[in-house]
mmCIF file of C-alpha atoms in Angstrom:
data_model
loop_
_atom_site.group_PDB
_atom_site.id
_atom_site.type_symbol
_atom_site.label_atom_id
_atom_site.label_comp_id
_atom_site.label_asym_id
_atom_site.label_seq_id
_atom_site.Cartn_x
_atom_site.Cartn_y
_atom_site.Cartn_z
ATOM 1 C CA UNK H 17 8.159 -28.224 58.576
ATOM 2 C CA UNK H 18 6.718 -29.994 61.635
ATOM 3 C CA UNK H 19 7.238 -28.872 65.221
ATOM 4 C CA UNK H 20 6.220 -31.077 68.087
ATOM 5 C CA UNK H 21 5.786 -30.170 71.722
ATOM 6 C CA UNK H 22 4.984 -32.610 74.503
ATOM 7 C CA UNK H 23 1.191 -32.219 74.218
ATOM 8 C CA UNK H 24 0.393 -30.993 70.745
ATOM 9 C CA UNK H 25 1.504 -31.176 67.176
ATOM 10 C CA UNK H 26 1.903 -27.862 65.430
ATOM 11 C CA UNK H 27 2.435 -27.771 61.706
ATOM 12 C CA UNK H 28 3.757 -25.092 59.428
ATOM 13 C CA UNK H 29 2.044 -26.497 56.359
ATOM 14 C CA UNK H 30 -1.669 -26.859 55.793
ATOM 15 C CA UNK H 31 -3.123 -30.227 56.786
ATOM 16 C CA UNK H 32 -6.086 -31.231 54.628
ATOM 17 C CA UNK H 33 -7.006 -34.622 56.111
ATOM 18 C CA UNK H 34 -6.524 -36.330 59.484
ATOM 19 C CA UNK H 35 -7.414 -39.892 60.497
ATOM 20 C CA UNK H 36 -7.045 -41.548 63.898
ATOM 21 C CA UNK H 37 -6.404 -45.268 64.226
ATOM 22 C CA UNK H 38 -9.269 -46.630 66.353
ATOM 23 C CA UNK H 39 -7.901 -50.142 66.931
ATOM 24 C CA UNK H 40 -6.023 -51.326 69.999
ATOM 25 C CA UNK H 41 -4.959 -49.513 73.134
ATOM 26 C CA UNK H 42 -4.424 -45.753 73.177
ATOM 27 C CA UNK H 43 -0.671 -46.323 73.625
ATOM 28 C CA UNK H 44 -0.503 -48.052 70.233
ATOM 29 C CA UNK H 45 -2.704 -45.670 68.251
ATOM 30 C CA UNK H 46 -1.442 -43.591 65.337
ATOM 31 C CA UNK H 47 -2.556 -40.434 63.571
ATOM 32 C CA UNK H 48 -2.242 -40.208 59.792
ATOM 33 C CA UNK H 49 -2.082 -36.750 58.175
ATOM 34 C CA UNK H 50 -2.248 -35.607 54.563
ATOM 35 C CA UNK H 51 -0.867 -32.126 53.898
ATOM 36 C CA UNK H 52 -1.671 -29.751 51.058
ATOM 37 C CA UNK H 53 1.240 -31.199 49.040
ATOM 38 C CA UNK H 54 -0.534 -34.576 49.312
ATOM 39 C CA UNK H 55 2.200 -36.131 51.453
ATOM 40 C CA UNK H 56 1.083 -38.747 53.989
ATOM 41 C CA UNK H 57 2.623 -38.643 57.473
ATOM 42 C CA UNK H 58 2.274 -40.955 60.440
ATOM 43 C CA UNK H 59 2.773 -40.079 64.105
ATOM 44 C CA UNK H 60 1.895 -41.734 67.378
ATOM 45 C CA UNK H 61 -0.866 -40.446 69.636
ATOM 46 C CA UNK H 62 1.265 -40.824 72.744
ATOM 47 C CA UNK H 63 4.955 -40.334 73.318
ATOM 48 C CA UNK H 64 6.477 -43.093 75.430
ATOM 49 C CA UNK H 65 10.066 -42.535 76.530
ATOM 50 C CA UNK H 66 11.438 -41.226 73.250
ATOM 51 C CA UNK H 67 11.142 -38.016 71.328
ATOM 52 C CA UNK H 68 7.890 -37.619 69.410
ATOM 53 C CA UNK H 69 8.428 -38.321 65.720
ATOM 54 C CA UNK H 70 6.554 -37.900 62.466
ATOM 55 C CA UNK H 71 7.383 -40.082 59.474
ATOM 56 C CA UNK H 72 6.459 -39.540 55.848
ATOM 57 C CA UNK H 73 5.066 -42.808 54.501
ATOM 58 C CA UNK H 74 3.604 -41.722 51.170
ATOM 59 C CA UNK H 75 3.342 -38.995 48.564
ATOM 60 C CA UNK H 76 0.685 -37.977 46.049
ATOM 61 C CA UNK H 77 -1.999 -39.363 48.409
ATOM 62 C CA UNK H 78 -5.556 -38.292 47.609
ATOM 63 C CA UNK H 79 -7.376 -39.986 50.479
ATOM 64 C CA UNK H 80 -6.848 -42.594 53.194
ATOM 65 C CA UNK H 81 -8.697 -44.495 55.926
ATOM 66 C CA UNK H 82 -7.849 -46.810 58.812
ATOM 67 C CA UNK H 83 -9.331 -50.291 59.047
ATOM 68 C CA UNK H 84 -11.706 -50.476 62.023
ATOM 69 C CA UNK H 85 -10.504 -53.876 63.281
ATOM 70 C CA UNK H 86 -6.744 -53.835 62.530
ATOM 71 C CA UNK H 87 -3.936 -51.287 62.378
ATOM 72 C CA UNK H 88 -4.030 -51.244 58.588
ATOM 73 C CA UNK H 89 -4.145 -48.050 56.521
ATOM 74 C CA UNK H 90 -5.430 -47.846 52.959
ATOM 75 C CA UNK H 91 -5.589 -45.008 50.494
ATOM 76 C CA UNK H 92 -5.279 -43.794 46.930
ATOM 77 C CA UNK H 93 -1.677 -42.891 46.166
ATOM 78 C CA UNK H 94 -0.758 -41.624 42.708
ATOM 79 C CA UNK H 95 -4.048 -43.044 41.312
ATOM 80 C CA UNK H 96 -3.240 -46.482 42.745
ATOM 81 C CA UNK H 97 -5.077 -48.231 45.550
ATOM 82 C CA UNK H 98 -2.493 -48.708 48.320
ATOM 83 C CA UNK H 99 -2.603 -50.705 51.546
ATOM 84 C CA UNK H 100 -0.042 -50.170 54.303
ATOM 85 C CA UNK H 101 -0.391 -53.485 56.186
ATOM 86 C CA UNK H 102 1.908 -52.400 59.010
ATOM 87 C CA UNK H 103 2.499 -48.633 58.750
ATOM 88 C CA UNK H 104 3.878 -48.490 62.319
ATOM 89 C CA UNK H 105 6.996 -50.306 61.130
ATOM 90 C CA UNK H 106 8.443 -46.852 60.282
ATOM 91 C CA UNK H 107 8.931 -46.309 64.006
ATOM 92 C CA UNK H 108 11.180 -49.402 64.112
ATOM 93 C CA UNK H 109 12.928 -49.456 60.710
ATOM 94 C CA UNK H 110 11.962 -47.207 57.772
ATOM 95 C CA UNK H 111 13.594 -49.586 55.306
ATOM 96 C CA UNK H 112 10.996 -52.255 56.099
ATOM 97 C CA UNK H 113 8.013 -50.085 55.117
ATOM 98 C CA UNK H 114 8.089 -50.948 51.369
ATOM 99 C CA UNK H 115 7.841 -54.651 52.269
ATOM 100 C CA UNK H 116 4.509 -54.026 54.028
ATOM 101 C CA UNK H 117 2.800 -52.136 51.180
ATOM 102 C CA UNK H 118 0.370 -53.565 48.624
ATOM 103 C CA UNK H 119 -0.558 -51.516 45.537
ATOM 104 C CA UNK H 120 -2.988 -52.130 42.724
ATOM 105 C CA UNK H 121 -3.921 -50.014 39.732
ATOM 106 C CA UNK H 122 -7.159 -48.191 40.346
ATOM 107 C CA UNK H 123 -10.035 -48.182 37.899
ATOM 108 C CA UNK H 124 -11.037 -44.798 39.232
ATOM 109 C CA UNK H 125 -9.242 -41.477 39.114
ATOM 110 C CA UNK H 126 -9.942 -38.727 41.635
ATOM 111 C CA UNK H 127 -10.474 -35.283 40.176
ATOM 112 C CA UNK H 128 -10.948 -32.068 42.162
ATOM 113 C CA UNK H 129 -14.675 -31.853 41.442
ATOM 114 C CA UNK H 130 -15.748 -35.505 41.152
ATOM 115 C CA UNK H 131 -14.680 -39.109 40.972
ATOM 116 C CA UNK H 132 -14.668 -40.407 37.421
ATOM 117 C CA UNK H 133 -13.934 -43.704 35.718
ATOM 118 C CA UNK H 134 -10.557 -43.650 33.993
ATOM 119 C CA UNK H 135 -10.016 -44.845 30.468
ATOM 120 C CA UNK H 136 -8.502 -48.246 30.003
#
């Protein structure tokens, strides 16, 4: 699905949204990608000593954005507002990722043509 060379990321599936973490040094920055299947992936901007890796950290993600003053990612996942407080933990231990996620039911539902208030 993903192929990575030393200087570029090439994908075999259509990427529909990309966001670059703007906080911290360039060595610590991450790129978040949403593909056409609405899966959310995280990769580092720079490769330091180890093979470049991409980790899937979410599915059914409609949109996402990085916080401008901390390495925190938020988005709408399966119609729920989701915050990944420390998404980079997947590079250390994938099993810790669920412990760093906050979710809350959303009052809004995204539709292809507009954002509408959901019933309930």
